[in-house]
Amino acid sequence: MLNLLNMINIIYNDVPTPYSCYFQDSATPNQEGILELHDNIMFYLFIILGLVSWMLFNIVRTYTKNPMAYKYIKHGQTIEILWTILPAVILLIIAFPSFILLYLCDEVISPAMTIKAIGYQWYWKYEYSDFINDNGETIEFESYVIPDDLLEEGQLRLLDTDTSIMVPVDTHIRFVVTAADVIHDFCIPSLGIKVDANPGRLNQVSALIQREGVFYGQCSELCGINHCAMPIKVEAVSLPKFLEWLNDQ
Amino acid sequence: MSDKTESPLHTVGFDARFPQQNQTKHCWQAYVDYHKCINIKGEDFAPCKVFWKTYSALCPVDWVEKWDEQRANGTFAGDVNP
C-alpha cells in the first residue's frame, strides 16, 4: 500500500496560475494552519450566506402572510437580542482560533539559521551571516528578476531570478526582513510568509519548510515603478546539498 | 569554515528581552554590548564573541559598516566607552 502511495507522484502548485481561485500548496506548518483556518471560516461563512439569502429570497417572494416579514412590526425585544448576541458569538468563535494562529506564527523560538532579506528599489539582497569565512566576509548576494527577453524555456516571467535563496528542508529558518530605501514586503505564499520590509527596522519571521521544492514570491508593498519586477525565489534542498552549495559560495 | 562540520547550522536563539517580531533593538543592543565588552576586556576576550555572533547574524552588513564608521568618527550614538 505504501509503495502504491509512493508511486503517485504529486505535483505541488508553488506558483501563481492563471485564473486560480485558491491558495498555492503549503510547504510549512504555518501555511497549513492558515489554510485550515481559512477553510473552517469559509464553511461557516457559506452557511450564514445561504441562510440569509434563503430568508431574503423567501421574504421577497411571499411578502404577505410570511412569518419572517411581519410588516407592522415596530419593536421586537427578542429578535433584537438574538441578532445582537448571535453575530457576537460567531465573531468570537472566529476570533479565538485566529488569534491562536496569529501568535503561533509570530513565534521564533529556536531557529537553526538566519537569513537576512533586504529590499532595494528594485531587487532583493540576501545575507547569510551565520557563515563567515576567515577574512570576516559573509555570504551576501543580490537577486534580480530575469528580464522578459532573456527568459529561457520553462522559466516563469517576472518570477524567476538570477540567484535564489537556498534553504535546507526540515530546518527552522529565521528571516530578518528590512529595506534600504522605501517600504517593501517579503512574501512567499507557499511558506505562509508576508512581512513588511521597513527601512531602519528589522522584522523577523520563521519558516520550517517540510518538502523540497522551488517557491516563488513577489514584493507585496507598492514600492515604485518596478514593484512588479522584484520577485523572491526560494529553493529548498536537503541539508547535505545545502552545505555543498554553502561551500561553493 | 572548519567548524561547520561539527555543527553545520547554528544561529542566535530566542532572547527574552526581544520576544517581538521587531528585532531592531536586539541587533543594536548586541552591537553596543560587543564594543563595550571589547573596550573593557580586549579584543580576544572570548565571552564577547557571543555579542559579535548576535549582531552579525541580525544586523544588515550596511548598518554595521555605518556604525563602524560612526565609531571611528566619534559620532556613534551608543555608549561603548568602558
CSV table of C-alpha atoms in Angstrom, one decimal:
chain,number,residue,atom,x,y,z
A,1,MET,CA,0.0,0.0,0.0
A,2,LEU,CA,2.8,2.4,0.9
A,3,ASN,CA,4.6,1.5,-2.3
A,4,LEU,CA,1.5,2.3,-4.2
A,5,LEU,CA,1.2,5.6,-2.5
A,6,ASN,CA,4.8,6.4,-3.3
A,7,MET,CA,4.1,5.7,-6.9
A,8,ILE,CA,1.6,8.5,-7.1
A,9,ASN,CA,3.7,11.5,-8.0
A,10,ILE,CA,2.1,14.6,-6.6
A,11,ILE,CA,2.8,17.8,-8.4
A,12,TYR,CA,2.6,20.7,-5.9
A,13,ASN,CA,1.5,24.1,-7.0
A,14,ASP,CA,4.1,26.6,-5.8
A,15,VAL,CA,3.5,29.3,-8.4
A,16,PRO,CA,0.5,31.5,-9.3
A,17,THR,CA,-1.5,30.0,-12.1
A,18,PRO,CA,-3.9,31.8,-14.4
A,19,TYR,CA,-7.5,32.2,-13.1
A,20,SER,CA,-6.7,30.3,-10.0
A,21,CYS,CA,-9.0,31.0,-7.1
A,22,TYR,CA,-7.4,29.1,-4.3
A,23,PHE,CA,-4.1,29.2,-2.4
A,24,GLN,CA,-0.8,27.7,-3.6
A,25,ASP,CA,0.1,24.4,-1.9
A,26,SER,CA,1.6,24.8,1.6
A,27,ALA,CA,5.1,23.8,2.5
A,28,THR,CA,5.2,25.0,6.1
A,29,PRO,CA,3.1,24.3,9.2
A,30,ASN,CA,2.3,28.0,9.3
A,31,GLN,CA,0.7,28.0,5.9
A,32,GLU,CA,-1.0,24.7,6.7
A,33,GLY,CA,-2.6,26.4,9.7
A,34,ILE,CA,-3.6,29.4,7.6
A,35,LEU,CA,-5.3,27.2,5.0
A,36,GLU,CA,-7.1,25.3,7.8
A,37,LEU,CA,-8.4,28.5,9.4
A,38,HIS,CA,-9.5,29.8,6.0
A,39,ASP,CA,-11.4,26.6,5.1
A,40,ASN,CA,-13.1,26.5,8.5
A,41,ILE,CA,-14.2,30.1,8.4
A,42,MET,CA,-15.4,29.8,4.8
A,43,PHE,CA,-17.5,26.8,5.8
A,44,TYR,CA,-19.5,28.7,8.4
A,45,LEU,CA,-19.5,31.8,6.2
A,46,PHE,CA,-21.2,29.9,3.4
A,47,ILE,CA,-23.8,28.5,5.8
A,48,ILE,CA,-24.6,32.0,7.0
A,49,LEU,CA,-24.7,33.3,3.5
A,50,GLY,CA,-27.0,30.5,2.5
A,51,LEU,CA,-29.4,31.2,5.4
A,52,VAL,CA,-29.5,34.9,4.8
A,53,SER,CA,-30.1,34.6,1.1
A,54,TRP,CA,-32.8,32.0,1.7
A,55,MET,CA,-34.6,34.2,4.1
A,56,LEU,CA,-34.3,37.3,1.8
A,57,PHE,CA,-35.5,35.3,-1.2
A,58,ASN,CA,-38.5,34.0,0.8
A,59,ILE,CA,-39.4,37.4,2.1
A,60,VAL,CA,-39.2,38.9,-1.4
A,61,ARG,CA,-41.3,36.1,-2.9
A,62,THR,CA,-44.2,35.9,-0.4
A,63,TYR,CA,-44.2,39.2,1.5
A,64,THR,CA,-47.8,38.9,2.8
A,65,LYS,CA,-48.5,36.2,5.4
A,66,ASN,CA,-44.8,35.5,5.7
A,67,PRO,CA,-43.9,34.8,9.3
A,68,MET,CA,-40.4,36.2,8.8
A,69,ALA,CA,-41.7,39.5,7.4
A,70,TYR,CA,-44.3,40.9,9.7
A,71,LYS,CA,-44.9,44.2,8.1
A,72,TYR,CA,-46.5,46.0,11.1
A,73,ILE,CA,-43.6,45.2,13.5
A,74,LYS,CA,-42.2,48.2,15.3
A,75,HIS,CA,-40.3,46.8,18.2
A,76,GLY,CA,-39.2,43.2,19.0
A,77,GLN,CA,-37.2,42.7,22.1
A,78,THR,CA,-36.4,39.0,21.5
A,79,ILE,CA,-35.3,39.4,17.9
A,80,GLU,CA,-33.1,42.3,18.7
A,81,ILE,CA,-31.3,40.4,21.5
A,82,LEU,CA,-30.9,37.5,19.1
A,83,TRP,CA,-29.4,39.5,16.2
A,84,THR,CA,-27.0,41.2,18.6
A,85,ILE,CA,-25.8,38.2,20.6
A,86,LEU,CA,-25.6,35.7,17.8
A,87,PRO,CA,-23.2,37.6,15.5
A,88,ALA,CA,-21.1,38.5,18.5
A,89,VAL,CA,-20.8,34.8,19.4
A,90,ILE,CA,-20.0,33.9,15.8
A,91,LEU,CA,-17.3,36.6,15.7
A,92,LEU,CA,-15.8,35.3,19.0
A,93,ILE,CA,-15.7,31.7,17.7
A,94,ILE,CA,-13.8,33.0,14.6
A,95,ALA,CA,-11.5,35.3,16.6
A,96,PHE,CA,-10.1,32.7,19.0
A,97,PRO,CA,-8.6,30.3,16.5
A,98,SER,CA,-7.4,33.2,14.5
A,99,PHE,CA,-5.5,34.8,17.4
A,100,ILE,CA,-4.0,31.4,18.4
A,101,LEU,CA,-2.7,31.0,14.9
A,102,LEU,CA,-1.5,34.6,14.7
A,103,TYR,CA,0.6,34.4,17.8
A,104,LEU,CA,1.9,30.9,16.9
A,105,CYS,CA,3.1,32.2,13.6
A,106,ASP,CA,4.8,35.1,15.3
A,107,GLU,CA,7.0,32.8,17.5
A,108,VAL,CA,10.6,32.4,16.5
A,109,ILE,CA,11.9,30.1,19.3
A,110,SER,CA,14.9,28.2,18.2
A,111,PRO,CA,16.0,28.9,14.7
A,112,ALA,CA,18.9,27.0,13.2
A,113,MET,CA,19.9,29.6,10.7
A,114,THR,CA,19.2,33.3,10.0
A,115,ILE,CA,18.8,34.7,6.5
A,116,LYS,CA,18.6,38.5,6.1
A,117,ALA,CA,16.4,39.8,3.3
A,118,ILE,CA,16.9,43.4,2.4
A,119,GLY,CA,14.6,45.2,-0.1
A,120,TYR,CA,16.0,47.7,-2.5
A,121,GLN,CA,14.5,49.5,-5.4
A,122,TRP,CA,14.1,47.1,-7.2
A,123,TYR,CA,15.8,43.9,-6.1
A,124,TRP,CA,16.4,41.9,-3.0
A,125,LYS,CA,19.7,41.3,-1.3
A,126,TYR,CA,20.2,38.3,0.9
A,127,GLU,CA,22.8,37.8,3.6
A,128,TYR,CA,23.8,34.5,5.3
A,129,SER,CA,25.7,36.0,8.2
A,130,ASP,CA,25.8,32.8,10.3
A,131,PHE,CA,28.6,31.7,7.9
A,132,ILE,CA,31.6,33.9,8.0
A,133,ASN,CA,34.9,33.0,6.4
A,134,ASP,CA,38.4,33.6,7.7
A,135,ASN,CA,38.6,37.1,6.2
A,136,GLY,CA,35.5,38.1,8.0
A,137,GLU,CA,33.4,38.1,4.9
A,138,THR,CA,29.9,36.8,4.9
A,139,ILE,CA,27.7,35.3,2.2
A,140,GLU,CA,25.7,38.1,0.5
A,141,PHE,CA,24.2,38.3,-2.9
A,142,GLU,CA,21.7,40.2,-4.8
A,143,SER,CA,18.8,38.7,-6.6
A,144,TYR,CA,17.4,40.3,-9.8
A,145,VAL,CA,14.5,39.4,-11.9
A,146,ILE,CA,15.3,37.7,-15.3
A,147,PRO,CA,14.1,40.2,-18.0
A,148,ASP,CA,11.5,39.0,-20.4
A,149,ASP,CA,13.9,38.9,-23.4
A,150,LEU,CA,16.4,36.7,-21.5
A,151,LEU,CA,13.8,34.1,-20.3
A,152,GLU,CA,14.7,30.6,-21.1
A,153,GLU,CA,12.1,27.8,-21.9
A,154,GLY,CA,10.3,26.9,-18.7
A,155,GLN,CA,11.2,29.9,-16.7
A,156,LEU,CA,8.5,32.0,-15.2
A,157,ARG,CA,8.0,35.5,-16.4
A,158,LEU,CA,8.5,38.1,-13.5
A,159,LEU,CA,9.0,35.2,-11.1
A,160,ASP,CA,12.4,33.7,-11.9
A,161,THR,CA,15.5,35.4,-10.6
A,162,ASP,CA,19.2,35.1,-11.4
A,163,THR,CA,20.1,34.0,-7.9
A,164,SER,CA,17.8,32.4,-5.4
A,165,ILE,CA,17.6,31.9,-1.6
A,166,MET,CA,18.9,28.4,-0.9
A,167,VAL,CA,17.5,26.8,2.3
A,168,PRO,CA,17.7,23.4,3.8
A,169,VAL,CA,14.4,21.5,4.4
A,170,ASP,CA,13.2,20.5,7.9
A,171,THR,CA,15.2,23.3,9.3
A,172,HIS,CA,13.9,26.1,11.4
A,173,ILE,CA,14.8,29.3,9.5
A,174,ARG,CA,14.6,32.8,10.7
A,175,PHE,CA,14.2,35.5,8.1
A,176,VAL,CA,15.2,39.0,9.2
A,177,VAL,CA,13.5,41.4,6.8
A,178,THR,CA,14.3,45.0,6.3
A,179,ALA,CA,14.7,47.6,3.5
A,180,ALA,CA,17.2,50.2,2.4
A,181,ASP,CA,15.1,52.8,0.6
A,182,VAL,CA,11.3,52.5,0.7
A,183,ILE,CA,8.9,50.0,2.3
A,184,HIS,CA,8.9,46.7,0.5
A,185,ASP,CA,7.2,43.4,1.5
A,186,PHE,CA,8.7,40.0,1.7
A,187,CYS,CA,6.1,37.5,0.8
A,188,ILE,CA,6.2,33.8,-0.1
A,189,PRO,CA,2.6,32.3,-0.3
A,190,SER,CA,3.7,28.7,-0.1
A,191,LEU,CA,5.6,29.3,3.1
A,192,GLY,CA,2.9,31.4,4.7
A,193,ILE,CA,5.2,34.4,4.9
A,194,LYS,CA,4.2,38.0,4.4
A,195,VAL,CA,6.1,40.6,6.3
A,196,ASP,CA,6.8,44.3,5.6
A,197,ALA,CA,10.4,45.4,5.0
A,198,ASN,CA,10.7,48.8,6.6
A,199,PRO,CA,13.8,50.9,6.3
A,200,GLY,CA,15.5,51.1,9.7
A,201,ARG,CA,13.6,48.2,11.3
A,202,LEU,CA,14.3,44.5,11.4
A,203,ASN,CA,11.3,42.2,11.3
A,204,GLN,CA,11.8,38.6,12.0
A,205,VAL,CA,9.6,35.7,10.8
A,206,SER,CA,10.2,32.0,10.8
A,207,ALA,CA,9.7,29.2,8.4
A,208,LEU,CA,10.0,25.4,8.6
A,209,ILE,CA,10.0,24.1,5.1
A,210,GLN,CA,8.8,20.5,5.0
A,211,ARG,CA,9.4,19.5,1.4
A,212,GLU,CA,11.9,20.2,-1.2
A,213,GLY,CA,10.9,22.5,-4.0
A,214,VAL,CA,11.2,25.9,-5.6
A,215,PHE,CA,8.9,28.5,-4.0
A,216,TYR,CA,8.1,31.9,-5.5
A,217,GLY,CA,7.0,35.1,-4.0
A,218,GLN,CA,6.7,38.8,-5.0
A,219,CYS,CA,7.2,42.1,-3.4
A,220,SER,CA,3.8,42.9,-1.8
A,221,GLU,CA,4.1,46.6,-1.0
A,222,LEU,CA,3.9,49.1,-3.7
A,223,CYS,CA,7.5,50.3,-3.9
A,224,GLY,CA,7.8,52.2,-7.1
A,225,ILE,CA,7.9,51.7,-10.9
A,226,ASN,CA,9.5,48.2,-10.9
A,227,HIS,CA,7.5,46.9,-7.9
A,228,CYS,CA,6.4,44.0,-10.2
A,229,ALA,CA,9.9,43.1,-11.1
A,230,MET,CA,11.5,42.1,-7.7
A,231,PRO,CA,10.4,38.6,-7.2
A,232,ILE,CA,11.6,36.2,-4.5
A,233,LYS,CA,12.7,32.7,-5.3
A,234,VAL,CA,13.4,30.1,-2.7
A,235,GLU,CA,15.0,26.8,-3.4
A,236,ALA,CA,14.5,24.2,-0.6
A,237,VAL,CA,17.1,21.4,-0.8
A,238,SER,CA,18.3,18.7,1.5
A,239,LEU,CA,20.8,19.6,4.2
A,240,PRO,CA,23.8,17.9,2.5
A,241,LYS,CA,23.0,19.7,-0.7
A,242,PHE,CA,22.7,23.0,1.1
A,243,LEU,CA,26.1,22.5,2.8
A,244,GLU,CA,27.6,21.8,-0.6
A,245,TRP,CA,26.1,25.0,-2.0
A,246,LEU,CA,27.4,26.8,1.0
A,247,ASN,CA,30.9,25.6,0.4
A,248,ASP,CA,30.7,26.9,-3.2
A,249,GLN,CA,30.0,30.4,-2.0
B,1,MET,CA,34.6,27.4,7.6
B,2,SER,CA,36.1,24.5,9.5
B,3,ASP,CA,33.7,24.4,12.4
B,4,LYS,CA,30.8,23.8,10.0
B,5,THR,CA,31.3,20.0,10.1
B,6,GLU,CA,30.6,19.7,13.9
B,7,SER,CA,27.5,21.8,13.9
B,8,PRO,CA,26.6,22.9,10.4
B,9,LEU,CA,23.8,25.3,11.4
B,10,HIS,CA,23.8,27.5,14.4
B,11,THR,CA,22.3,30.9,14.9
B,12,VAL,CA,21.2,33.3,17.6
B,13,GLY,CA,18.4,31.8,19.7
B,14,PHE,CA,15.4,33.4,21.4
B,15,ASP,CA,16.2,36.3,23.7
B,16,ALA,CA,13.5,37.0,26.3
B,17,ARG,CA,14.4,40.8,26.1
B,18,PHE,CA,13.3,40.8,22.5
B,19,PRO,CA,10.4,38.5,22.1
B,20,GLN,CA,8.7,40.7,19.4
B,21,GLN,CA,8.8,40.5,15.7
B,22,ASN,CA,10.7,43.7,15.8
B,23,GLN,CA,14.4,42.7,16.2
B,24,THR,CA,15.9,46.2,15.6
B,25,LYS,CA,16.9,46.6,19.3
B,26,HIS,CA,18.2,43.1,19.5
B,27,CYS,CA,20.7,43.9,16.8
B,28,TRP,CA,21.6,47.3,18.2
B,29,GLN,CA,22.0,46.1,21.8
B,30,ALA,CA,24.3,43.3,20.7
B,31,TYR,CA,26.4,45.7,18.7
B,32,VAL,CA,26.7,48.2,21.6
B,33,ASP,CA,27.4,45.3,24.0
B,34,TYR,CA,30.1,43.8,21.9
B,35,HIS,CA,32.1,47.1,21.5
B,36,LYS,CA,31.6,47.9,25.2
B,37,CYS,CA,32.8,44.4,26.0
B,38,ILE,CA,36.0,44.6,23.9
B,39,ASN,CA,36.7,48.1,25.2
B,40,ILE,CA,36.7,46.7,28.7
B,41,LYS,CA,38.1,43.2,28.2
B,42,GLY,CA,40.1,43.5,25.0
B,43,GLU,CA,39.6,42.0,21.5
B,44,ASP,CA,40.5,38.5,22.5
B,45,PHE,CA,38.1,38.1,25.4
B,46,ALA,CA,36.1,35.0,24.4
B,47,PRO,CA,32.8,35.8,26.1
B,48,CYS,CA,32.5,38.9,24.0
B,49,LYS,CA,32.1,36.7,20.9
B,50,VAL,CA,28.5,35.9,21.7
B,51,PHE,CA,27.6,39.5,21.1
B,52,TRP,CA,29.5,39.6,17.9
B,53,LYS,CA,27.7,36.5,16.7
B,54,THR,CA,24.4,38.0,17.6
B,55,TYR,CA,24.9,41.3,15.9
B,56,SER,CA,26.5,39.8,12.8
B,57,ALA,CA,23.6,37.4,12.4
B,58,LEU,CA,20.9,40.0,12.8
B,59,CYS,CA,22.3,43.3,11.6
B,60,PRO,CA,22.5,44.0,7.9
B,61,VAL,CA,26.1,44.5,6.8
B,62,ASP,CA,25.4,48.0,5.7
B,63,TRP,CA,24.2,49.0,9.2
B,64,VAL,CA,27.4,47.6,10.8
B,65,GLU,CA,29.6,49.4,8.3
B,66,LYS,CA,27.8,52.6,9.0
B,67,TRP,CA,28.1,52.2,12.8
B,68,ASP,CA,31.8,51.2,12.4
B,69,GLU,CA,32.3,54.5,10.5
B,70,GLN,CA,30.5,56.5,13.2
B,71,ARG,CA,32.6,54.9,15.9
B,72,ALA,CA,35.7,55.8,14.0
B,73,ASN,CA,34.5,59.4,13.7
B,74,GLY,CA,33.4,59.6,17.3
B,75,THR,CA,29.7,60.2,16.3
B,76,PHE,CA,28.3,56.9,17.4
B,77,ALA,CA,25.0,57.3,19.3
B,78,GLY,CA,25.5,54.3,21.7
B,79,ASP,CA,27.6,54.2,24.8
B,80,VAL,CA,30.6,52.0,24.1
B,81,ASN,CA,33.1,53.5,26.5
B,82,PRO,CA,34.3,51.3,29.3
